Coordinates of C-alpha atoms in Angstrom, one line a residue:
Chain D
X28 CA -9.7 -0.5 -0.3
X29 CA -12.9 1.0 -1.9
X30 CA -12.1 4.4 -2.8
X31 CA -15.1 5.2 -4.9
X32 CA -18.5 3.4 -5.4
X33 CA -21.2 3.5 -8.2
X34 CA -24.7 2.0 -7.8
X35 CA -27.3 2.0 -10.3
X36 CA -30.9 0.8 -10.2
X37 CA -30.5 -0.8 -6.5
X38 CA -33.3 -0.2 -4.3
X39 CA -33.6 3.7 -3.6
X40 CA -30.5 4.3 -5.8
X41 CA -31.3 5.4 -9.4
X42 CA -27.8 6.7 -10.1
X43 CA -25.8 7.0 -6.9
X44 CA -22.1 7.7 -6.6
X45 CA -19.9 8.1 -3.6
X46 CA -16.4 9.2 -3.6
X47 CA -13.1 9.6 -1.6
X48 CA -14.1 6.8 0.7
X49 CA -12.0 6.3 3.8
X50 CA -10.9 3.7 5.9
X51 CA -13.4 4.2 8.4
X52 CA -16.7 5.8 6.9
X53 CA -19.6 6.6 9.1
X54 CA -22.9 7.0 7.3
X55 CA -25.7 8.9 8.5
X56 CA -29.1 10.1 6.9
X57 CA -32.8 10.2 7.5
X58 CA -34.7 7.1 7.5
X59 CA -35.1 5.9 4.0
X60 CA -32.1 7.7 2.7
X61 CA -30.4 4.5 1.6
X62 CA -27.7 3.8 4.5
X63 CA -28.6 0.3 4.5
X64 CA -29.0 -0.1 1.0
X65 CA -25.3 1.5 0.6
X66 CA -24.2 -1.3 2.9
X67 CA -25.9 -4.1 1.2
X68 CA -24.3 -3.0 -2.3
X69 CA -20.7 -2.8 -0.9
X70 CA -21.5 -6.4 0.8
X71 CA -22.8 -7.9 -2.6
X72 CA -19.6 -6.4 -4.3
X73 CA -17.1 -7.5 -1.9
X74 CA -18.3 -11.0 -1.9
X75 CA -18.3 -11.0 -5.5
X76 CA -22.2 -11.7 -6.0
X77 CA -22.1 -14.6 -4.0
X78 CA -25.7 -16.0 -3.9
X79 CA -25.6 -17.0 -0.4
X80 CA -24.8 -13.4 0.6
X81 CA -27.5 -12.2 -1.8
X82 CA -30.2 -14.4 -0.1
X83 CA -28.9 -13.2 3.4
X84 CA -29.5 -9.6 2.4
X85 CA -32.9 -10.5 0.9
X86 CA -33.6 -12.1 4.2
X87 CA -32.4 -9.3 6.5
X88 CA -34.8 -7.0 4.6
X89 CA -37.7 -9.7 5.0
X90 CA -40.3 -8.1 7.0
X91 CA -41.1 -11.2 8.9
X92 CA -37.3 -11.0 9.6
X93 CA -37.4 -14.1 11.8
X94 CA -35.4 -16.2 9.0
X95 CA -32.5 -13.8 9.2
X96 CA -29.6 -14.9 11.1
X97 CA -25.9 -14.5 10.6
X98 CA -25.5 -18.0 10.3
X99 CA -27.8 -18.1 7.3
X100 CA -25.3 -19.7 5.3
X101 CA -25.2 -23.0 7.2
X102 CA -28.9 -22.9 7.2
X103 CA -29.0 -23.0 3.5
X104 CA -26.5 -25.5 3.2
X105 CA -28.6 -27.5 5.1
X106 CA -31.5 -27.1 3.1
X107 CA -33.3 -25.6 5.8
X108 CA -35.1 -22.5 3.8
X109 CA -38.0 -20.5 4.7
X110 CA -41.2 -21.7 3.0
X111 CA -42.0 -18.2 1.9
X112 CA -40.7 -17.1 -1.4
X113 CA -38.7 -13.8 -2.0
X114 CA -39.9 -11.1 -4.1
X115 CA -37.3 -9.8 -6.1
X116 CA -39.0 -6.4 -7.6
X117 CA -38.2 -4.4 -4.4
X118 CA -34.4 -4.9 -5.3
X119 CA -34.6 -2.7 -8.3
X120 CA -35.1 0.9 -8.3
X121 CA -38.1 0.9 -10.4
X122 CA -39.7 -1.9 -8.6
X123 CA -40.0 -3.9 -12.0
X124 CA -39.0 -7.4 -12.9
X125 CA -38.9 -7.2 -16.6
X126 CA -36.4 -9.4 -18.4
X127 CA -33.1 -7.3 -18.9
X128 CA -33.4 -5.1 -16.0
X129 CA -30.2 -4.9 -14.4
X130 CA -28.2 -3.3 -11.4
X131 CA -24.7 -2.3 -11.6
X132 CA -22.4 -1.9 -8.6
X133 CA -19.0 -1.0 -9.4
X134 CA -15.8 0.6 -7.9
X135 CA -12.6 1.5 -10.0
X136 CA -10.2 3.9 -8.3
X137 CA -8.4 1.3 -6.2
X138 CA -9.3 -1.7 -8.1
X139 CA -11.5 -2.3 -11.0
X140 CA -14.4 -4.1 -9.7
X141 CA -17.9 -4.6 -11.1
X142 CA -20.8 -6.5 -10.2
X143 CA -23.9 -6.7 -12.5
X144 CA -27.3 -8.3 -11.3
X145 CA -29.5 -8.9 -14.5
X146 CA -32.8 -10.4 -14.6
X147 CA -33.0 -12.4 -18.1
X148 CA -35.4 -14.8 -19.5
X149 CA -34.4 -18.3 -18.5
X150 CA -34.4 -19.4 -22.1
X151 CA -31.9 -16.7 -23.2
X152 CA -29.3 -17.9 -20.4
X153 CA -27.1 -20.5 -21.1
X154 CA -27.8 -22.6 -18.4
X155 CA -25.0 -25.1 -19.6
X156 CA -22.7 -22.8 -17.8
X157 CA -24.5 -23.5 -14.6
X158 CA -24.5 -27.0 -14.4
X159 CA -26.1 -27.1 -10.8
X160 CA -29.2 -25.9 -12.3
X161 CA -29.5 -28.6 -15.2
X162 CA -31.8 -30.7 -12.8
X163 CA -34.4 -28.4 -12.4
X164 CA -37.4 -30.0 -13.8
X165 CA -39.5 -27.0 -14.5
X166 CA -38.0 -24.2 -16.2
X167 CA -38.8 -21.0 -14.3
X168 CA -39.4 -17.8 -16.3
X169 CA -36.4 -15.7 -15.3
X170 CA -33.1 -16.0 -14.0
X171 CA -31.1 -13.4 -11.9
X172 CA -27.6 -13.7 -13.2
X173 CA -24.8 -12.3 -10.9
X174 CA -21.7 -11.2 -13.2
X175 CA -18.8 -10.2 -11.1
X176 CA -15.4 -9.1 -12.8
X177 CA -12.3 -7.7 -11.2
X178 CA -9.6 -7.2 -13.7
X179 CA -9.4 -10.5 -15.6
X180 CA -11.3 -12.6 -13.2
X181 CA -14.9 -13.3 -14.1
X182 CA -17.5 -15.0 -11.8
X183 CA -20.8 -16.0 -12.8
X184 CA -23.7 -17.1 -10.7
X185 CA -27.6 -17.8 -11.1
X186 CA -30.8 -18.0 -9.1
X187 CA -34.2 -18.9 -10.9
X188 CA -37.0 -16.4 -10.3
X189 CA -40.7 -17.5 -11.5
X190 CA -43.1 -15.5 -13.6
X191 CA -44.2 -13.5 -10.7
X192 CA -40.9 -12.0 -9.7
X193 CA -40.2 -14.7 -6.7
X194 CA -37.6 -16.7 -5.6
X195 CA -39.0 -20.1 -5.1
X196 CA -37.1 -21.8 -2.1
X197 CA -37.9 -25.0 -3.8
X198 CA -35.8 -24.1 -6.8
X199 CA -32.9 -23.5 -4.4
X200 CA -33.2 -26.8 -2.5
X201 CA -31.5 -29.2 -4.6
X202 CA -28.7 -26.5 -5.6
X203 CA -25.6 -26.7 -4.2
X204 CA -24.2 -23.4 -3.4
X205 CA -20.6 -22.9 -4.3
X206 CA -18.6 -22.4 -1.1
X207 CA -16.7 -19.4 -1.6
X208 CA -12.9 -18.8 -1.0
X209 CA -12.4 -18.0 2.6
X210 CA -9.0 -15.9 2.1
X211 CA -10.8 -12.7 2.8
X212 CA -13.4 -12.4 5.5
X213 CA -16.1 -9.7 5.0
X214 CA -18.6 -9.1 7.8
X215 CA -21.9 -7.4 8.0
X216 CA -23.5 -6.9 11.4
X217 CA -27.0 -5.6 11.5
X218 CA -28.9 -4.6 14.6
X219 CA -29.9 -7.8 15.5
X220 CA -27.1 -9.2 17.8
X221 CA -24.8 -11.7 16.5
X222 CA -25.6 -15.3 17.6
X223 CA -23.4 -16.7 20.0
X224 CA -22.8 -19.7 17.8
X225 CA -21.0 -17.3 15.0
X226 CA -19.4 -15.6 17.6
X227 CA -17.8 -18.8 19.0
X228 CA -16.7 -19.8 15.7
X229 CA -15.0 -16.8 15.1
X230 CA -13.4 -17.1 18.5
X231 CA -11.8 -20.1 17.7
X232 CA -9.4 -18.2 14.9
X233 CA -8.8 -15.5 17.4
X234 CA -8.1 -17.5 20.4
X235 CA -4.6 -17.7 21.6
X236 CA -3.4 -15.2 18.8
X237 CA -2.2 -11.7 19.4
X238 CA -5.6 -10.4 18.5
X239 CA -7.0 -12.1 21.8
X240 CA -6.0 -9.1 23.9
X241 CA -7.8 -6.9 21.3
X242 CA -11.1 -8.6 22.3
X243 CA -10.4 -8.3 26.1
X244 CA -9.6 -4.5 25.6
X245 CA -12.9 -4.3 23.9
X246 CA -14.9 -6.0 26.7
X247 CA -13.0 -3.8 29.1
X248 CA -14.7 -0.8 27.5
X249 CA -17.8 -1.8 29.2
X250 CA -16.7 -3.8 32.0
X251 CA -13.0 -3.0 33.3
X252 CA -12.8 -5.9 35.5
X253 CA -12.9 -8.5 32.7
X254 CA -9.7 -10.6 32.5
X255 CA -10.4 -13.5 30.1
X256 CA -13.5 -15.0 27.8
X257 CA -14.0 -18.2 26.9
X258 CA -17.0 -20.1 25.0
X259 CA -18.3 -23.2 26.2
X260 CA -18.4 -26.0 23.6
X261 CA -22.0 -26.9 24.4
X262 CA -24.7 -24.3 25.4
X263 CA -26.0 -24.2 28.9
X264 CA -28.6 -22.3 30.7
X265 CA -26.0 -19.7 31.4
X266 CA -25.4 -19.5 27.7
X267 CA -22.0 -20.2 25.5
X268 CA -19.8 -17.2 26.3
X269 CA -18.3 -16.7 29.8
X270 CA -16.0 -14.2 31.1
X271 CA -13.4 -14.2 34.1
X272 CA -13.9 -11.0 36.4
X273 CA -11.3 -9.8 38.6
X274 CA -11.6 -11.0 42.0
X275 CA -14.1 -13.8 41.3
X276 CA -13.5 -17.3 41.6
X277 CA -16.3 -18.1 39.2
X278 CA -16.6 -17.3 35.7
X279 CA -19.6 -15.3 34.8
X280 CA -21.8 -15.7 31.6
X281 CA -21.6 -12.9 29.3
X282 CA -25.5 -12.7 28.8
X283 CA -26.2 -11.5 32.3
X284 CA -23.9 -8.6 31.8
X285 CA -26.2 -6.8 29.4
X286 CA -26.4 -5.9 25.9
X287 CA -23.2 -3.5 25.8
X288 CA -21.1 -6.6 26.5
X289 CA -22.6 -8.7 23.9
X290 CA -22.5 -5.8 21.3
X291 CA -19.1 -4.7 21.9
X292 CA -17.9 -8.4 21.7
X293 CA -19.6 -8.8 18.4
X294 CA -17.8 -5.8 17.0
X295 CA -14.4 -6.7 18.5
X296 CA -14.5 -10.4 17.4
X297 CA -15.8 -9.2 13.9
X298 CA -13.4 -6.4 13.6
X299 CA -10.3 -8.5 14.2
X300 CA -11.5 -11.5 12.0
X301 CA -12.2 -8.9 8.9
X302 CA -8.6 -8.5 8.2
X303 CA -7.9 -7.3 4.5
X304 CA -11.7 -7.3 4.2
X305 CA -14.6 -4.9 4.9
X306 CA -16.7 -4.4 8.0
X307 CA -20.4 -3.4 7.7
X308 CA -22.1 -2.3 10.8
X309 CA -25.6 -1.3 10.7
X310 CA -26.5 1.2 13.7
X311 CA -23.3 0.8 15.3
X312 CA -24.0 2.5 18.3
X313 CA -26.8 0.0 19.3
X314 CA -26.8 -1.0 23.0
X315 CA -23.9 1.0 23.7
X316 CA -23.9 3.8 26.3
X317 CA -22.5 7.3 25.1
X318 CA -19.7 7.1 27.3
X319 CA -18.4 3.9 26.0
X320 CA -18.8 5.0 22.5
X321 CA -15.1 7.1 22.0
X322 CA -13.6 3.7 23.3
X323 CA -15.5 1.8 20.9
X324 CA -14.2 3.8 17.9
X325 CA -10.7 4.0 19.2
X326 CA -10.9 0.3 19.1
X327 CA -12.5 -0.1 15.4
X328 CA -10.1 2.6 14.0
X329 CA -6.8 1.2 15.4
X330 CA -7.8 -2.3 14.8
X331 CA -9.1 -1.1 11.3
X332 CA -5.8 0.5 10.5
X333 CA -3.6 -2.4 12.2
X334 CA -5.3 -5.1 10.1
X335 CA -6.1 -3.4 6.8
X336 CA -10.0 -3.3 7.4
X337 CA -12.2 -0.9 5.7
X338 CA -15.2 -0.1 8.0
X339 CA -18.7 1.1 6.9
X340 CA -21.1 1.9 9.8
X341 CA -24.1 3.7 10.5
X342 CA -25.9 5.4 12.8
X343 CA -28.6 8.1 13.8
X344 CA -26.9 9.3 17.0
X345 CA -25.3 12.6 17.8
X346 CA -23.2 11.0 20.6
X347 CA -21.7 8.4 18.3
X348 CA -21.0 11.1 15.8
X349 CA -19.3 13.0 18.4
X350 CA -17.5 10.2 19.8
X351 CA -16.1 9.3 16.3
X352 CA -15.0 13.0 15.7
X353 CA -13.1 12.7 19.1
X354 CA -11.2 9.9 18.1
X355 CA -10.3 11.3 14.6
X356 CA -9.3 14.4 16.1
X357 CA -6.7 12.3 18.4
X358 CA -5.5 10.3 15.3
X359 CA -2.0 11.2 14.0
X360 CA -3.9 10.7 10.5
X361 CA -7.6 12.3 10.9
X362 CA -8.2 11.4 7.1
X363 CA -8.7 7.6 8.5
X364 CA -12.3 8.4 9.1
X365 CA -15.0 10.4 7.4
X366 CA -18.7 10.8 7.9
X367 CA -21.2 10.9 4.5
X368 CA -24.5 12.0 4.9
X369 CA -26.9 10.3 2.4
X370 CA -29.1 13.3 1.2
X371 CA -32.4 12.9 -1.0
X372 CA -33.9 15.4 -3.2
X373 CA -36.5 13.7 -5.1
X374 CA -35.3 10.8 -7.1
X375 CA -31.6 11.6 -6.7
X376 CA -29.6 10.7 -3.5
X377 CA -26.0 12.2 -2.8
X378 CA -23.4 11.4 -0.5
X379 CA -22.5 14.6 1.2
X380 CA -18.9 14.3 2.6
X381 CA -17.7 15.6 6.3
X382 CA -13.9 15.4 6.6
X383 CA -12.3 15.1 10.1
X384 CA -11.5 18.8 9.9
X385 CA -15.2 19.7 9.0
X386 CA -16.4 17.2 11.8
X387 CA -13.8 19.1 14.3
X388 CA -15.6 22.4 13.3
X389 CA -19.2 21.0 13.4
X390 CA -19.2 19.1 16.5
X391 CA -18.1 21.3 19.1
X392 CA -20.4 24.0 17.9
X393 CA -23.3 21.4 17.9
X394 CA -23.6 22.2 14.0
X395 CA -26.0 19.5 12.9
X396 CA -24.7 17.1 10.1
X397 CA -27.1 14.2 10.3
Chain R
X27 CA -13.9 14.7 27.2
X28 CA -17.7 15.3 27.6
X29 CA -19.5 14.7 24.4
X30 CA -20.3 17.8 22.7
X31 CA -24.2 18.9 23.2
X32 CA -26.6 17.8 20.9
X33 CA -27.6 20.4 18.2
X34 CA -30.8 22.2 19.3
X35 CA -33.6 22.4 16.6
X36 CA -33.2 25.6 14.7
X37 CA -35.3 27.3 12.0
X38 CA -34.5 26.1 8.4
X39 CA -33.7 29.8 7.8
X40 CA -30.6 30.9 9.8
X41 CA -28.4 34.1 10.2
X42 CA -25.1 33.7 11.4
X43 CA -23.9 36.6 13.2
X44 CA -20.5 37.2 15.2
X45 CA -21.6 37.6 18.7
X46 CA -24.4 38.0 21.2
X47 CA -24.4 41.6 20.9
X48 CA -24.9 41.4 17.2
X49 CA -27.9 38.9 17.8
X50 CA -29.7 41.4 20.0
X51 CA -29.2 44.3 17.4
X52 CA -30.9 42.0 14.8
X53 CA -33.7 40.6 17.2
X54 CA -34.1 44.3 18.2
X55 CA -34.5 45.7 14.5
X56 CA -37.0 42.5 13.6
X57 CA -39.1 43.4 16.4
X58 CA -39.2 47.4 15.6
X59 CA -40.2 46.3 12.0
X60 CA -42.5 43.7 13.1
X61 CA -40.7 40.8 10.9
X62 CA -42.1 37.4 11.3
X63 CA -40.1 35.1 13.1
X64 CA -39.1 33.2 10.1
X65 CA -35.4 32.7 11.0
X66 CA -32.9 31.9 13.7
X67 CA -30.5 34.2 14.7
X68 CA -27.2 32.4 15.5
X69 CA -24.1 33.3 17.4
X70 CA -21.1 31.2 18.1
X71 CA -21.2 29.3 21.5
X72 CA -18.4 31.7 23.0
X73 CA -18.1 35.1 21.5
X74 CA -15.1 35.2 19.3
X75 CA -12.1 37.2 20.3
X76 CA -11.5 40.1 17.6
X77 CA -8.5 38.4 15.9
X78 CA -9.8 34.9 15.6
X79 CA -13.6 36.2 14.7
X80 CA -13.8 35.5 10.9
X81 CA -11.0 32.5 10.7
X82 CA -13.4 30.4 12.8
X83 CA -16.8 31.5 11.0
X84 CA -15.4 30.6 7.6
X85 CA -15.0 27.2 8.0
X86 CA -18.1 27.1 9.9
X87 CA -20.0 28.6 6.9
X88 CA -18.8 25.9 4.7
X89 CA -20.2 23.0 7.3
X90 CA -23.5 24.6 8.0
X91 CA -24.1 25.1 3.9
X92 CA -24.0 21.2 3.9
X93 CA -26.7 20.9 6.4
X94 CA -29.7 18.6 5.5
X95 CA -32.6 20.9 6.5
X96 CA -31.2 24.3 6.2
X97 CA -33.1 26.3 3.3
X98 CA -31.6 30.0 3.7
X99 CA -28.4 31.0 5.4
X100 CA -27.5 34.5 5.9
X101 CA -23.9 35.6 7.0
X102 CA -23.7 39.1 8.6
X103 CA -19.7 39.8 9.6
X104 CA -18.0 42.9 10.3
X105 CA -15.6 44.1 7.4
X106 CA -13.1 45.3 10.2
X107 CA -10.2 47.4 8.6
X108 CA -10.2 45.8 5.2
X109 CA -13.6 45.1 3.5
X110 CA -12.1 43.8 0.5
X111 CA -10.0 41.2 1.8
X112 CA -13.0 40.2 4.0
X113 CA -15.5 39.9 0.9
X114 CA -12.9 38.3 -0.8
X115 CA -12.4 35.5 1.9
X116 CA -16.1 34.9 2.2
X117 CA -16.9 35.1 -1.7
X118 CA -14.0 32.3 -2.3
X119 CA -15.7 30.1 0.3
X120 CA -18.9 30.4 -1.4
X121 CA -17.7 30.0 -4.9
X122 CA -15.9 26.7 -3.7
X123 CA -19.1 25.6 -2.1
X124 CA -20.7 26.0 -5.5
X125 CA -22.2 29.5 -5.8
X126 CA -22.0 32.2 -8.6
X127 CA -21.0 35.2 -6.6
X128 CA -20.6 38.7 -8.1
X129 CA -17.1 40.2 -8.0
X130 CA -18.3 43.0 -5.9
X131 CA -20.8 43.3 -2.9
X132 CA -23.9 45.1 -3.8
X133 CA -24.5 48.1 -1.2
X134 CA -27.6 46.6 -0.3
X135 CA -26.7 43.4 0.6
X136 CA -26.0 40.3 -1.2
X137 CA -29.1 37.9 -1.8
X138 CA -28.1 34.9 -3.8
X139 CA -30.8 32.0 -4.9
X140 CA -29.8 28.4 -4.4
X141 CA -28.0 27.3 -7.4
X142 CA -29.1 23.5 -7.0
X143 CA -31.4 21.5 -4.9
X144 CA -28.6 20.6 -2.4
X145 CA -27.5 24.4 -1.7
X146 CA -29.3 26.9 0.2
X147 CA -30.7 30.2 -0.5
X148 CA -27.5 32.5 0.6
X149 CA -27.3 36.0 1.7
X150 CA -24.3 38.3 2.9
X151 CA -24.1 41.5 4.9
X152 CA -20.7 43.1 5.9
X153 CA -21.0 45.6 8.4
X154 CA -21.3 48.5 8.7
X155 CA -22.9 49.0 5.3
X156 CA -21.2 46.7 2.6
X157 CA -19.2 49.8 1.5
X158 CA -16.8 50.9 4.1
X159 CA -14.5 49.4 6.6
X160 CA -15.8 49.2 10.4
X161 CA -17.8 47.1 12.6
X162 CA -21.4 46.7 13.9
X163 CA -20.8 49.8 16.0
X164 CA -20.3 51.8 13.1
X165 CA -23.6 50.7 11.9
X166 CA -25.3 51.9 15.3
X167 CA -23.7 55.2 15.1
X168 CA -25.8 55.4 11.9
X169 CA -29.0 54.9 13.9
X170 CA -28.3 58.0 16.2
X171 CA -30.8 60.8 15.2
X172 CA -29.7 63.0 12.3
X173 CA -30.0 66.3 14.4
X174 CA -28.3 64.7 17.4
X175 CA -26.1 67.0 19.6
X176 CA -24.4 64.6 21.6
X177 CA -22.7 62.6 19.0
X178 CA -20.3 65.5 17.9
X179 CA -19.1 66.1 21.5
X180 CA -18.7 62.5 22.2
X181 CA -16.4 62.4 19.1
X182 CA -14.6 65.4 20.2
X183 CA -14.0 64.0 23.6
X184 CA -12.5 60.8 22.3
X185 CA -10.3 62.8 19.9
X186 CA -9.2 64.8 22.9
X187 CA -8.1 61.9 25.0
X188 CA -6.5 60.3 22.0
X189 CA -4.4 63.3 21.7
X190 CA -3.5 63.3 25.4
X191 CA -2.7 59.8 25.0
X192 CA -5.2 58.5 27.7
X193 CA -7.4 56.4 25.8
X194 CA -7.0 52.8 26.6
X195 CA -8.9 51.4 23.6
X196 CA -7.1 50.7 20.5
X197 CA -7.8 52.5 17.2
X198 CA -9.8 49.5 15.8
X199 CA -12.1 49.6 18.9
X200 CA -12.7 53.5 18.4
X201 CA -16.4 52.9 17.0
X202 CA -17.2 51.0 20.0
X203 CA -15.8 53.4 22.5
X204 CA -17.8 56.2 20.7
X205 CA -21.2 54.6 20.6
X206 CA -20.8 53.3 24.2
X207 CA -20.0 57.0 25.2
X208 CA -22.9 58.2 23.7
X209 CA -25.1 55.5 25.1
X210 CA -23.8 56.3 28.3
X211 CA -25.2 60.1 28.0
X212 CA -28.8 59.1 27.3
X213 CA -31.7 59.1 29.8
X214 CA -31.0 55.6 30.8
X215 CA -27.3 55.2 30.6
X216 CA -25.3 52.1 29.6
X217 CA -27.9 50.4 27.4
X218 CA -26.7 47.9 24.9
X219 CA -27.2 48.5 21.3
X220 CA -30.0 46.2 20.9
X221 CA -31.9 47.5 23.8
X222 CA -31.3 51.1 22.7
X223 CA -33.0 50.3 19.4
X224 CA -35.8 48.6 21.4
X225 CA -36.0 51.9 23.5
X226 CA -36.2 54.0 20.5
X227 CA -32.9 55.7 21.8
X228 CA -31.3 54.6 18.4
X229 CA -33.6 54.8 15.2
X230 CA -34.6 51.6 13.4
X231 CA -36.1 53.9 10.6
X232 CA -32.8 55.7 9.8
X233 CA -31.7 54.8 6.4
X234 CA -29.1 52.5 6.6
X235 CA -31.4 50.3 9.1
X236 CA -34.0 50.4 6.4
X237 CA -31.4 49.0 3.9
X238 CA -30.3 46.4 6.2
X239 CA -34.3 45.2 7.1
X240 CA -34.9 45.4 3.5
X241 CA -32.0 42.6 2.9
X242 CA -33.5 40.6 5.7
X243 CA -36.7 40.6 4.1
X244 CA -35.4 39.8 0.4
X245 CA -33.6 36.8 2.3
X246 CA -36.0 35.3 4.9
X247 CA -39.5 36.7 4.3

């Protein structure tokens, strides 16, 4: 579990430090205070600087956004990259793409984890270490190096960048991306709903295991009559996910049951498939009525404890914070959860912590923590 | 459990007080001295009972001081029986939050600038006058006109019923009994302290009131 995190020169963070992280961390803060950047940094670190993950992160910030899809890995693998190049300058706090500019994301309290993302002149990089790039016909101006270390383990990755600071998709087309070890699964959910394809493939891992009931219970938070869920192998006009409701002969397609069902399904499936990993959820309350949020947090907190998942979620919602506090207060170990507000003063961003005890003071008195 | 109500919009300058009564006293003094409305006066949702008062307020102060938009926090509490202990408890919390606080509370009230951009300007006033034990009712008694002839009689009366063992109030509540006895004998009996200030039955320009208003001005204006 990550206990601390230092982020230097990544997006809004010049030199950011957050400490005493909990198992379930709720992140609040005004717009542009770095909430999503924090989730991204954690994702990049726990995914060991995987370039697929990096491109996914870039894509998710793309203004057009249309290319972002959680099944992006398969898109890259199929070579179906968007035509527009990605500008990398915005990754750096100073918005510069000069050689030797570098991002550092590290954690050292629990395990010594370190990811450096360095922009360097292509000529200065020992390309021979990255055999997949030996076939590039025209050497690009820069390379973006991903250097990951965990104890004695070293991983290196490289992405070519042109003289304008752009990642040209043509450079990536012929590159086979390393498939990463699947032992630990980390998940990043953004406000865009998870695709049913993604959920269906995750469901295959859960179906007929003891975690199946966790997912059913999650759906019952929104619709108490749900008895079973299944995914059709072929999408029909009704969509892919169907549920059986108490007292009904025929299954009902999930997508006629509203956003909340799809959202809670996404949360439940991703949580139970993140065993020993990290779950990152941007705007966790999206689509969920405030009355369901207490049950949602109960599900997430209990599952995270049982399956050793560390959760980082963001919200703007008071109801979401209030529900979080309620669930922590009934937990036998309230320190399982913590709230952090990212607070900017000039260039500095600090994480202001609120323990469960402090939330138990603030929430009933309606003292603002956002 | 129903969700806790959303926080209401408050001014970035706030004065925390112990109860609704205290709130009205501050409002009345501000009105009499025509202070601009640059701060919110906040009482806990439910008036605390005497025993729990400060023990509830201390953790609240710590949480308040972490607020994103808060610029100035004033704290107005009763000394009760032990001023030194109250000050020490407050001081410990504030030092833990990162403030540089003098060992002794200044008689004119504490005003402390924000030590860093993440902390707030801070003020402390301990009723009645930062120097003596007591409660806000002792402060109110100081607002009784100097030559008033009823106050000594009210005091005598209380002493008499105490000697006869007829008092139903505890020793701690005696200042409360005194000021409300006195208020009961005015032209319009039974006004709460705040209204008595507005009606000029209690004097907003008594020397202690002026020190208090000056503290408010140094803190908030």
